[in-house]
Amino acid sequence: MTPSRSVIAEKARVLGLPAIGFAPAERPPTASALDTWLKQEMAAGMHYLLREPARRKDPRVYWPAARTIIAAAVSCAASSDDPAPGPLQGVIARYARGDDYHRWLKRRLKALGVFIQTEWPGVRWIACVDTSPLLERAHGRMAGLGWIGKNGMLIDRKLGSHTLLGFLLLDRPLATDSPTSDHCGTCRACLDACPTGALVAPYVLDARRCLSFHTIENRGPIPHNLRPLPGSRVFGCDMCQEVCPWVKKARVPPDHDRVVPRPGLDLVDLT
């Protein structure tokens, strides 16, 4: 018997996946933007994005049996009791301050898959986090979890954009949600706040200038002209999110059993 969406959503909440949505397992309408972005060489040193782009753009190429995507979002937003970094501490991007989400988030997705399989014998599924070749934010938008902001982040009215995303691909069809409409309006706070001008246009990020790329993905030296700009940031950059009005309005507490913020790294120890 096919489980209802409400039953799946309630089980997801119990498992620690408070926000979920349902999308068709198909190529998102915005997938062609990836080709343009790659041709303009804005992926910088992330050469893995150039491998098998067809798999990345269409989940049915990644897993031909896929029919439905269950998208899940878990907040990693700040709360009032988060420890503030000291003056000699390096700042870490908010998503990376807790336990490794690749492990615990995937465990929760797998537990949801087992539950669905119990309720719906014979169904097959695959649990995915950001190590899988999916256009995560595009599928999140299709599942109604938010819209893609001008900073390229998935933004939800309640959660903001400080979220961790995970996906469960099913080989059976389910009723799907409607994509979320854009609510950025005329705001350009994220573009104006980017310390390196990496947001070269609304919805367009040039990773060659992005501090998140240079402090996480870049295996070589940071370009000379960008070296003064990270400040105390040692892993990632949240500036384009911190200035977002929707992030400032977010009031949903983080999942503190796993997303427990830790103090920053001691800059003296890093020298």
PDB file of C-alpha atoms in Angstrom:
ATOM      1  CA  MET A   1       0.000   0.000   0.000  1.00  0.00           C
ATOM      2  CA  THR A   2       1.348   3.422  -0.942  1.00  0.00           C
ATOM      3  CA  PRO A   3       2.056   5.516   2.203  1.00  0.00           C
ATOM      4  CA  SER A   4       0.520   8.979   2.194  1.00  0.00           C
ATOM      5  CA  ARG A   5       2.725  12.044   1.945  1.00  0.00           C
ATOM      6  CA  SER A   6       1.561  13.145   5.385  1.00  0.00           C
ATOM      7  CA  VAL A   7       2.648   9.837   6.923  1.00  0.00           C
ATOM      8  CA  ILE A   8       6.074  10.149   5.278  1.00  0.00           C
ATOM      9  CA  ALA A   9       6.394  13.780   6.404  1.00  0.00           C
ATOM     10  CA  GLU A  10       5.495  12.922  10.003  1.00  0.00           C
ATOM     11  CA  LYS A  11       8.025  10.075  10.097  1.00  0.00           C
ATOM     12  CA  ALA A  12      10.641  12.412   8.625  1.00  0.00           C
ATOM     13  CA  ARG A  13      10.030  14.896  11.453  1.00  0.00           C
ATOM     14  CA  VAL A  14      10.410  12.131  14.035  1.00  0.00           C
ATOM     15  CA  LEU A  15      13.708  11.139  12.404  1.00  0.00           C
ATOM     16  CA  GLY A  16      15.042  14.702  12.559  1.00  0.00           C
ATOM     17  CA  LEU A  17      14.143  15.853   9.036  1.00  0.00           C
ATOM     18  CA  PRO A  18      11.732  18.688   9.907  1.00  0.00           C
ATOM     19  CA  ALA A  19      11.222  20.132   6.432  1.00  0.00           C
ATOM     20  CA  ILE A  20      10.577  17.884   3.450  1.00  0.00           C
ATOM     21  CA  GLY A  21       9.039  18.240   0.006  1.00  0.00           C
ATOM     22  CA  PHE A  22       8.338  16.047  -3.001  1.00  0.00           C
ATOM     23  CA  ALA A  23       9.574  16.655  -6.541  1.00  0.00           C
ATOM     24  CA  PRO A  24       9.533  14.676  -9.784  1.00  0.00           C
ATOM     25  CA  ALA A  25      12.801  12.908 -10.516  1.00  0.00           C
ATOM     26  CA  GLU A  26      13.512  14.808 -13.699  1.00  0.00           C
ATOM     27  CA  ARG A  27      15.834  17.410 -15.133  1.00  0.00           C
ATOM     28  CA  PRO A  28      15.155  20.788 -13.467  1.00  0.00           C
ATOM     29  CA  PRO A  29      14.210  23.650 -15.816  1.00  0.00           C
ATOM     30  CA  THR A  30      17.331  25.572 -14.779  1.00  0.00           C
ATOM     31  CA  ALA A  31      19.772  22.731 -15.522  1.00  0.00           C
ATOM     32  CA  SER A  32      21.069  24.384 -18.702  1.00  0.00           C
ATOM     33  CA  ALA A  33      22.538  27.179 -16.569  1.00  0.00           C
ATOM     34  CA  LEU A  34      25.189  24.688 -15.443  1.00  0.00           C
ATOM     35  CA  ASP A  35      26.479  24.382 -19.023  1.00  0.00           C
ATOM     36  CA  THR A  36      26.766  28.153 -19.387  1.00  0.00           C
ATOM     37  CA  TRP A  37      28.513  28.500 -16.028  1.00  0.00           C
ATOM     38  CA  LEU A  38      31.023  25.770 -16.821  1.00  0.00           C
ATOM     39  CA  LYS A  39      31.766  27.190 -20.288  1.00  0.00           C
ATOM     40  CA  GLN A  40      32.547  30.543 -18.674  1.00  0.00           C
ATOM     41  CA  GLU A  41      35.105  28.705 -16.463  1.00  0.00           C
ATOM     42  CA  MET A  42      33.490  29.988 -13.276  1.00  0.00           C
ATOM     43  CA  ALA A  43      33.925  26.590 -11.592  1.00  0.00           C
ATOM     44  CA  ALA A  44      37.567  27.517 -10.888  1.00  0.00           C
ATOM     45  CA  GLY A  45      39.443  24.406  -9.719  1.00  0.00           C
ATOM     46  CA  MET A  46      36.339  22.280  -9.106  1.00  0.00           C
ATOM     47  CA  HIS A  47      37.094  20.040 -12.046  1.00  0.00           C
ATOM     48  CA  TYR A  48      34.826  17.273 -10.761  1.00  0.00           C
ATOM     49  CA  LEU A  49      31.884  19.400 -11.906  1.00  0.00           C
ATOM     50  CA  LEU A  50      33.042  18.890 -15.483  1.00  0.00           C
ATOM     51  CA  ARG A  51      32.766  15.109 -15.244  1.00  0.00           C
ATOM     52  CA  GLU A  52      29.595  13.550 -16.646  1.00  0.00           C
ATOM     53  CA  PRO A  53      27.453  16.697 -16.570  1.00  0.00           C
ATOM     54  CA  ALA A  54      24.456  14.735 -17.909  1.00  0.00           C
ATOM     55  CA  ARG A  55      24.340  12.719 -14.668  1.00  0.00           C
ATOM     56  CA  ARG A  56      24.437  15.924 -12.643  1.00  0.00           C
ATOM     57  CA  LYS A  57      21.626  17.568 -14.583  1.00  0.00           C
ATOM     58  CA  ASP A  58      19.157  14.682 -14.635  1.00  0.00           C
ATOM     59  CA  PRO A  59      18.634  12.249 -11.717  1.00  0.00           C
ATOM     60  CA  ARG A  60      17.290   9.660 -14.171  1.00  0.00           C
ATOM     61  CA  VAL A  61      20.735   9.496 -15.753  1.00  0.00           C
ATOM     62  CA  TYR A  62      22.288   9.086 -12.304  1.00  0.00           C
ATOM     63  CA  TRP A  63      19.721   6.390 -11.386  1.00  0.00           C
ATOM     64  CA  PRO A  64      17.437   5.358 -14.276  1.00  0.00           C
ATOM     65  CA  ALA A  65      14.820   3.921 -11.895  1.00  0.00           C
ATOM     66  CA  ALA A  66      14.219   7.273 -10.158  1.00  0.00           C
ATOM     67  CA  ARG A  67      10.654   8.591 -10.286  1.00  0.00           C
ATOM     68  CA  THR A  68      10.291  10.792  -7.184  1.00  0.00           C
ATOM     69  CA  ILE A  69      12.692  12.898  -5.124  1.00  0.00           C
ATOM     70  CA  ILE A  70      11.998  13.519  -1.450  1.00  0.00           C
ATOM     71  CA  ALA A  71      14.010  16.614  -0.517  1.00  0.00           C
ATOM     72  CA  ALA A  72      14.834  17.339   3.137  1.00  0.00           C
ATOM     73  CA  ALA A  73      16.249  20.442   4.821  1.00  0.00           C
ATOM     74  CA  VAL A  74      17.712  20.685   8.323  1.00  0.00           C
ATOM     75  CA  SER A  75      18.488  24.085   9.793  1.00  0.00           C
ATOM     76  CA  CYS A  76      22.002  24.922  10.949  1.00  0.00           C
ATOM     77  CA  ALA A  77      21.091  28.503  11.791  1.00  0.00           C
ATOM     78  CA  ALA A  78      22.543  30.300  14.773  1.00  0.00           C
ATOM     79  CA  SER A  79      20.757  30.438  18.111  1.00  0.00           C
ATOM     80  CA  SER A  80      21.113  32.842  21.012  1.00  0.00           C
ATOM     81  CA  ASP A  81      23.387  30.473  22.964  1.00  0.00           C
ATOM     82  CA  ASP A  82      25.920  29.895  20.169  1.00  0.00           C
ATOM     83  CA  PRO A  83      29.473  30.623  21.320  1.00  0.00           C
ATOM     84  CA  ALA A  84      30.856  33.726  19.615  1.00  0.00           C
ATOM     85  CA  PRO A  85      34.375  33.440  18.162  1.00  0.00           C
ATOM     86  CA  GLY A  86      36.992  35.292  20.167  1.00  0.00           C
ATOM     87  CA  PRO A  87      39.245  37.999  18.685  1.00  0.00           C
ATOM     88  CA  LEU A  88      42.015  35.487  17.929  1.00  0.00           C
ATOM     89  CA  GLN A  89      39.765  32.742  16.592  1.00  0.00           C
ATOM     90  CA  GLY A  90      39.280  31.849  12.957  1.00  0.00           C
ATOM     91  CA  VAL A  91      35.739  31.854  11.660  1.00  0.00           C
ATOM     92  CA  ILE A  92      34.281  28.640  10.215  1.00  0.00           C
ATOM     93  CA  ALA A  93      31.256  28.589   7.901  1.00  0.00           C
ATOM     94  CA  ARG A  94      28.143  27.795   9.892  1.00  0.00           C
ATOM     95  CA  TYR A  95      27.320  24.541   8.088  1.00  0.00           C
ATOM     96  CA  ALA A  96      30.704  23.089   9.087  1.00  0.00           C
ATOM     97  CA  ARG A  97      30.681  23.952  12.805  1.00  0.00           C
ATOM     98  CA  GLY A  98      28.936  20.777  13.956  1.00  0.00           C
ATOM     99  CA  ASP A  99      29.410  17.053  13.399  1.00  0.00           C
ATOM    100  CA  ASP A 100      30.052  15.887   9.839  1.00  0.00           C
ATOM    101  CA  TYR A 101      26.572  16.099   8.315  1.00  0.00           C
ATOM    102  CA  HIS A 102      27.450  13.687   5.513  1.00  0.00           C
ATOM    103  CA  ARG A 103      27.214  10.878   8.073  1.00  0.00           C
ATOM    104  CA  TRP A 104      24.299  11.718  10.342  1.00  0.00           C
ATOM    105  CA  LEU A 105      22.119  13.293   7.644  1.00  0.00           C
ATOM    106  CA  LYS A 106      22.544  10.278   5.389  1.00  0.00           C
ATOM    107  CA  ARG A 107      21.679   7.959   8.296  1.00  0.00           C
ATOM    108  CA  ARG A 108      18.410   9.831   8.792  1.00  0.00           C
ATOM    109  CA  LEU A 109      17.612   9.646   5.084  1.00  0.00           C
ATOM    110  CA  LYS A 110      18.315   5.910   5.073  1.00  0.00           C
ATOM    111  CA  ALA A 111      16.057   5.436   8.107  1.00  0.00           C
ATOM    112  CA  LEU A 112      13.286   7.227   6.213  1.00  0.00           C
ATOM    113  CA  GLY A 113      13.917   4.975   3.213  1.00  0.00           C
ATOM    114  CA  VAL A 114      13.632   1.856   5.389  1.00  0.00           C
ATOM    115  CA  PHE A 115      10.364   3.159   6.836  1.00  0.00           C
ATOM    116  CA  ILE A 116       8.911   3.809   3.381  1.00  0.00           C
ATOM    117  CA  GLN A 117      10.030   0.361   2.238  1.00  0.00           C
ATOM    118  CA  THR A 118       8.278  -1.189   5.237  1.00  0.00           C
ATOM    119  CA  GLU A 119       5.075   0.675   4.430  1.00  0.00           C
ATOM    120  CA  TRP A 120       5.440   0.172   0.687  1.00  0.00           C
ATOM    121  CA  PRO A 121       6.959  -3.292   0.081  1.00  0.00           C
ATOM    122  CA  GLY A 122       9.128  -3.564  -3.013  1.00  0.00           C
ATOM    123  CA  VAL A 123       9.945   0.121  -3.329  1.00  0.00           C
ATOM    124  CA  ARG A 124      13.602   0.911  -3.980  1.00  0.00           C
ATOM    125  CA  TRP A 125      15.424   4.054  -2.897  1.00  0.00           C
ATOM    126  CA  ILE A 126      18.799   5.794  -2.820  1.00  0.00           C
ATOM    127  CA  ALA A 127      19.856   8.278  -0.119  1.00  0.00           C
ATOM    128  CA  CYS A 128      21.916  11.249  -1.326  1.00  0.00           C
ATOM    129  CA  VAL A 129      23.794  14.110   0.285  1.00  0.00           C
ATOM    130  CA  ASP A 130      26.063  16.564  -1.506  1.00  0.00           C
ATOM    131  CA  THR A 131      28.535  13.869  -2.531  1.00  0.00           C
ATOM    132  CA  SER A 132      26.009  12.654  -5.119  1.00  0.00           C
ATOM    133  CA  PRO A 133      25.820  14.299  -8.562  1.00  0.00           C
ATOM    134  CA  LEU A 134      22.528  16.165  -8.104  1.00  0.00           C
ATOM    135  CA  LEU A 135      21.603  19.808  -8.600  1.00  0.00           C
ATOM    136  CA  GLU A 136      20.591  20.005  -4.957  1.00  0.00           C
ATOM    137  CA  ARG A 137      19.197  23.505  -4.728  1.00  0.00           C
ATOM    138  CA  ALA A 138      17.307  23.156  -7.997  1.00  0.00           C
ATOM    139  CA  HIS A 139      15.631  19.981  -6.748  1.00  0.00           C
ATOM    140  CA  GLY A 140      14.993  21.630  -3.378  1.00  0.00           C
ATOM    141  CA  ARG A 141      13.189  24.445  -5.177  1.00  0.00           C
ATOM    142  CA  MET A 142      11.162  21.981  -7.247  1.00  0.00           C
ATOM    143  CA  ALA A 143      10.137  20.266  -3.990  1.00  0.00           C
ATOM    144  CA  GLY A 144       8.885  23.547  -2.528  1.00  0.00           C
ATOM    145  CA  LEU A 145      11.641  23.910   0.080  1.00  0.00           C
ATOM    146  CA  GLY A 146      12.552  27.442  -1.029  1.00  0.00           C
ATOM    147  CA  TRP A 147      13.660  29.559  -3.952  1.00  0.00           C
ATOM    148  CA  ILE A 148      17.137  30.162  -5.349  1.00  0.00           C
ATOM    149  CA  GLY A 149      18.321  33.548  -4.091  1.00  0.00           C
ATOM    150  CA  LYS A 150      20.543  36.022  -5.894  1.00  0.00           C
ATOM    151  CA  ASN A 151      23.464  34.569  -3.907  1.00  0.00           C
ATOM    152  CA  GLY A 152      22.731  31.109  -5.336  1.00  0.00           C
ATOM    153  CA  MET A 153      21.496  29.730  -2.011  1.00  0.00           C
ATOM    154  CA  LEU A 154      18.186  27.946  -1.423  1.00  0.00           C
ATOM    155  CA  ILE A 155      16.121  30.304   0.754  1.00  0.00           C
ATOM    156  CA  ASP A 156      13.034  29.394   2.747  1.00  0.00           C
ATOM    157  CA  ARG A 157      10.724  31.973   4.374  1.00  0.00           C
ATOM    158  CA  LYS A 158      11.028  30.274   7.790  1.00  0.00           C
ATOM    159  CA  LEU A 159      14.403  28.518   7.657  1.00  0.00           C
ATOM    160  CA  GLY A 160      16.378  31.161   5.802  1.00  0.00           C
ATOM    161  CA  SER A 161      19.314  29.689   3.875  1.00  0.00           C
ATOM    162  CA  HIS A 162      21.440  28.150   6.633  1.00  0.00           C
ATOM    163  CA  THR A 163      20.258  24.639   5.842  1.00  0.00           C
ATOM    164  CA  LEU A 164      21.725  21.230   5.115  1.00  0.00           C
ATOM    165  CA  LEU A 165      20.064  19.396   2.220  1.00  0.00           C
ATOM    166  CA  GLY A 166      19.547  15.697   1.670  1.00  0.00           C
ATOM    167  CA  PHE A 167      17.537  13.653  -0.817  1.00  0.00           C
ATOM    168  CA  LEU A 168      15.820  10.303  -1.084  1.00  0.00           C
ATOM    169  CA  LEU A 169      15.280   9.014  -4.632  1.00  0.00           C
ATOM    170  CA  LEU A 170      12.376   6.596  -5.002  1.00  0.00           C
ATOM    171  CA  ASP A 171      11.589   4.293  -7.917  1.00  0.00           C
ATOM    172  CA  ARG A 172       7.840   4.921  -7.494  1.00  0.00           C
ATOM    173  CA  PRO A 173       5.743   7.979  -8.364  1.00  0.00           C
ATOM    174  CA  LEU A 174       4.230  10.156  -5.632  1.00  0.00           C
ATOM    175  CA  ALA A 175       2.268  13.402  -5.825  1.00  0.00           C
ATOM    176  CA  THR A 176       4.726  16.295  -5.978  1.00  0.00           C
ATOM    177  CA  ASP A 177       4.841  19.844  -4.644  1.00  0.00           C
ATOM    178  CA  SER A 178       4.921  23.052  -6.637  1.00  0.00           C
ATOM    179  CA  PRO A 179       8.184  24.979  -7.075  1.00  0.00           C
ATOM    180  CA  THR A 180       8.651  27.951  -4.768  1.00  0.00           C
ATOM    181  CA  SER A 181       8.420  31.396  -6.350  1.00  0.00           C
ATOM    182  CA  ASP A 182      11.222  33.964  -6.023  1.00  0.00           C
ATOM    183  CA  HIS A 183      10.955  36.400  -3.107  1.00  0.00           C
ATOM    184  CA  CYS A 184      14.207  38.350  -3.473  1.00  0.00           C
ATOM    185  CA  GLY A 185      12.500  41.251  -5.219  1.00  0.00           C
ATOM    186  CA  THR A 186      14.777  44.250  -5.778  1.00  0.00           C
ATOM    187  CA  CYS A 187      17.067  43.376  -2.854  1.00  0.00           C
ATOM    188  CA  ARG A 188      20.765  43.123  -3.701  1.00  0.00           C
ATOM    189  CA  ALA A 189      22.218  42.979  -0.195  1.00  0.00           C
ATOM    190  CA  CYS A 190      24.149  39.778  -0.922  1.00  0.00           C
ATOM    191  CA  LEU A 191      25.736  41.159  -4.090  1.00  0.00           C
ATOM    192  CA  ASP A 192      26.807  44.364  -2.353  1.00  0.00           C
ATOM    193  CA  ALA A 193      28.202  42.553   0.698  1.00  0.00           C
ATOM    194  CA  CYS A 194      30.377  39.992  -1.077  1.00  0.00           C
ATOM    195  CA  PRO A 195      33.924  41.020  -0.068  1.00  0.00           C
ATOM    196  CA  THR A 196      35.497  39.851  -3.339  1.00  0.00           C
ATOM    197  CA  GLY A 197      32.763  40.672  -5.849  1.00  0.00           C
ATOM    198  CA  ALA A 198      32.301  36.954  -6.542  1.00  0.00           C
ATOM    199  CA  LEU A 199      28.585  37.505  -7.137  1.00  0.00           C
ATOM    200  CA  VAL A 200      29.137  39.000 -10.569  1.00  0.00           C
ATOM    201  CA  ALA A 201      25.394  39.257 -11.293  1.00  0.00           C
ATOM    202  CA  PRO A 202      22.170  38.193  -9.607  1.00  0.00           C
ATOM    203  CA  TYR A 203      22.160  34.379  -9.354  1.00  0.00           C
ATOM    204  CA  VAL A 204      25.686  34.110 -10.807  1.00  0.00           C
ATOM    205  CA  LEU A 205      28.672  33.189  -8.619  1.00  0.00           C
ATOM    206  CA  ASP A 206      32.209  33.237 -10.020  1.00  0.00           C
ATOM    207  CA  ALA A 207      34.014  30.679  -7.856  1.00  0.00           C
ATOM    208  CA  ARG A 208      37.380  32.051  -8.983  1.00  0.00           C
ATOM    209  CA  ARG A 209      36.767  34.994  -6.635  1.00  0.00           C
ATOM    210  CA  CYS A 210      34.742  33.245  -3.918  1.00  0.00           C
ATOM    211  CA  LEU A 211      36.315  32.992  -0.465  1.00  0.00           C
ATOM    212  CA  SER A 212      34.469  29.727   0.192  1.00  0.00           C
ATOM    213  CA  PHE A 213      36.200  28.170  -2.801  1.00  0.00           C
ATOM    214  CA  HIS A 214      39.623  29.499  -1.838  1.00  0.00           C
ATOM    215  CA  THR A 215      39.400  28.471   1.841  1.00  0.00           C
ATOM    216  CA  ILE A 216      37.851  25.032   1.211  1.00  0.00           C
ATOM    217  CA  GLU A 217      38.279  23.708  -2.331  1.00  0.00           C
ATOM    218  CA  ASN A 218      41.408  25.454  -3.583  1.00  0.00           C
ATOM    219  CA  ARG A 219      44.452  23.204  -3.259  1.00  0.00           C
ATOM    220  CA  GLY A 220      46.866  25.950  -4.282  1.00  0.00           C
ATOM    221  CA  PRO A 221      47.708  29.416  -2.971  1.00  0.00           C
ATOM    222  CA  ILE A 222      45.060  32.123  -2.726  1.00  0.00           C
ATOM    223  CA  PRO A 223      45.604  34.738  -5.471  1.00  0.00           C
ATOM    224  CA  HIS A 224      47.602  37.746  -4.250  1.00  0.00           C
ATOM    225  CA  ASN A 225      44.806  40.229  -4.857  1.00  0.00           C
ATOM    226  CA  LEU A 226      42.411  38.226  -2.672  1.00  0.00           C
ATOM    227  CA  ARG A 227      44.734  37.414   0.230  1.00  0.00           C
ATOM    228  CA  PRO A 228      43.849  40.405   2.437  1.00  0.00           C
ATOM    229  CA  LEU A 229      40.095  39.803   2.067  1.00  0.00           C
ATOM    230  CA  PRO A 230      39.299  36.628   4.077  1.00  0.00           C
ATOM    231  CA  GLY A 231      40.151  38.364   7.363  1.00  0.00           C
ATOM    232  CA  SER A 232      39.680  35.803  10.134  1.00  0.00           C
ATOM    233  CA  ARG A 233      37.703  33.405   7.904  1.00  0.00           C
ATOM    234  CA  VAL A 234      39.596  30.117   7.721  1.00  0.00           C
ATOM    235  CA  PHE A 235      36.911  27.792   6.286  1.00  0.00           C
ATOM    236  CA  GLY A 236      34.160  29.167   4.099  1.00  0.00           C
ATOM    237  CA  CYS A 237      32.347  32.494   4.045  1.00  0.00           C
ATOM    238  CA  ASP A 238      28.764  33.222   5.107  1.00  0.00           C
ATOM    239  CA  MET A 239      28.735  36.928   4.275  1.00  0.00           C
ATOM    240  CA  CYS A 240      26.203  36.714   1.430  1.00  0.00           C
ATOM    241  CA  GLN A 241      23.876  34.829   3.747  1.00  0.00           C
ATOM    242  CA  GLU A 242      24.350  36.881   6.892  1.00  0.00           C
ATOM    243  CA  VAL A 243      23.144  40.070   5.189  1.00  0.00           C
ATOM    244  CA  CYS A 244      20.066  38.412   3.647  1.00  0.00           C
ATOM    245  CA  PRO A 245      16.813  39.788   5.128  1.00  0.00           C
ATOM    246  CA  TRP A 246      15.275  36.312   5.025  1.00  0.00           C
ATOM    247  CA  VAL A 247      18.162  34.884   7.043  1.00  0.00           C
ATOM    248  CA  LYS A 248      17.760  37.652   9.592  1.00  0.00           C
ATOM    249  CA  LYS A 249      14.052  36.805   9.892  1.00  0.00           C
ATOM    250  CA  ALA A 250      14.653  33.066  10.321  1.00  0.00           C
ATOM    251  CA  ARG A 251      13.596  31.895  13.759  1.00  0.00           C
ATOM    252  CA  VAL A 252      13.760  28.127  13.406  1.00  0.00           C
ATOM    253  CA  PRO A 253      16.329  26.731  15.891  1.00  0.00           C
ATOM    254  CA  PRO A 254      19.057  24.440  14.566  1.00  0.00           C
ATOM    255  CA  ASP A 255      19.074  20.690  15.047  1.00  0.00           C
ATOM    256  CA  HIS A 256      21.180  20.867  18.194  1.00  0.00           C
ATOM    257  CA  ASP A 257      21.619  17.148  18.726  1.00  0.00           C
ATOM    258  CA  ARG A 258      24.071  17.192  15.780  1.00  0.00           C
ATOM    259  CA  VAL A 259      24.470  20.753  14.526  1.00  0.00           C
ATOM    260  CA  VAL A 260      26.159  21.924  17.714  1.00  0.00           C
ATOM    261  CA  PRO A 261      28.343  24.952  16.933  1.00  0.00           C
ATOM    262  CA  ARG A 262      31.905  24.778  18.135  1.00  0.00           C
ATOM    263  CA  PRO A 263      34.214  27.702  18.835  1.00  0.00           C
ATOM    264  CA  GLY A 264      36.457  28.871  16.013  1.00  0.00           C
ATOM    265  CA  LEU A 265      40.014  27.708  15.508  1.00  0.00           C
ATOM    266  CA  ASP A 266      42.813  29.467  17.352  1.00  0.00           C
ATOM    267  CA  LEU A 267      44.604  31.618  14.791  1.00  0.00           C
ATOM    268  CA  VAL A 268      47.854  31.471  16.758  1.00  0.00           C
ATOM    269  CA  ASP A 269      47.854  27.665  16.552  1.00  0.00           C
ATOM    270  CA  LEU A 270      47.347  27.865  12.793  1.00  0.00           C
ATOM    271  CA  THR A 271      50.424  29.995  12.146  1.00  0.00           C
TER     272      THR A 271
END
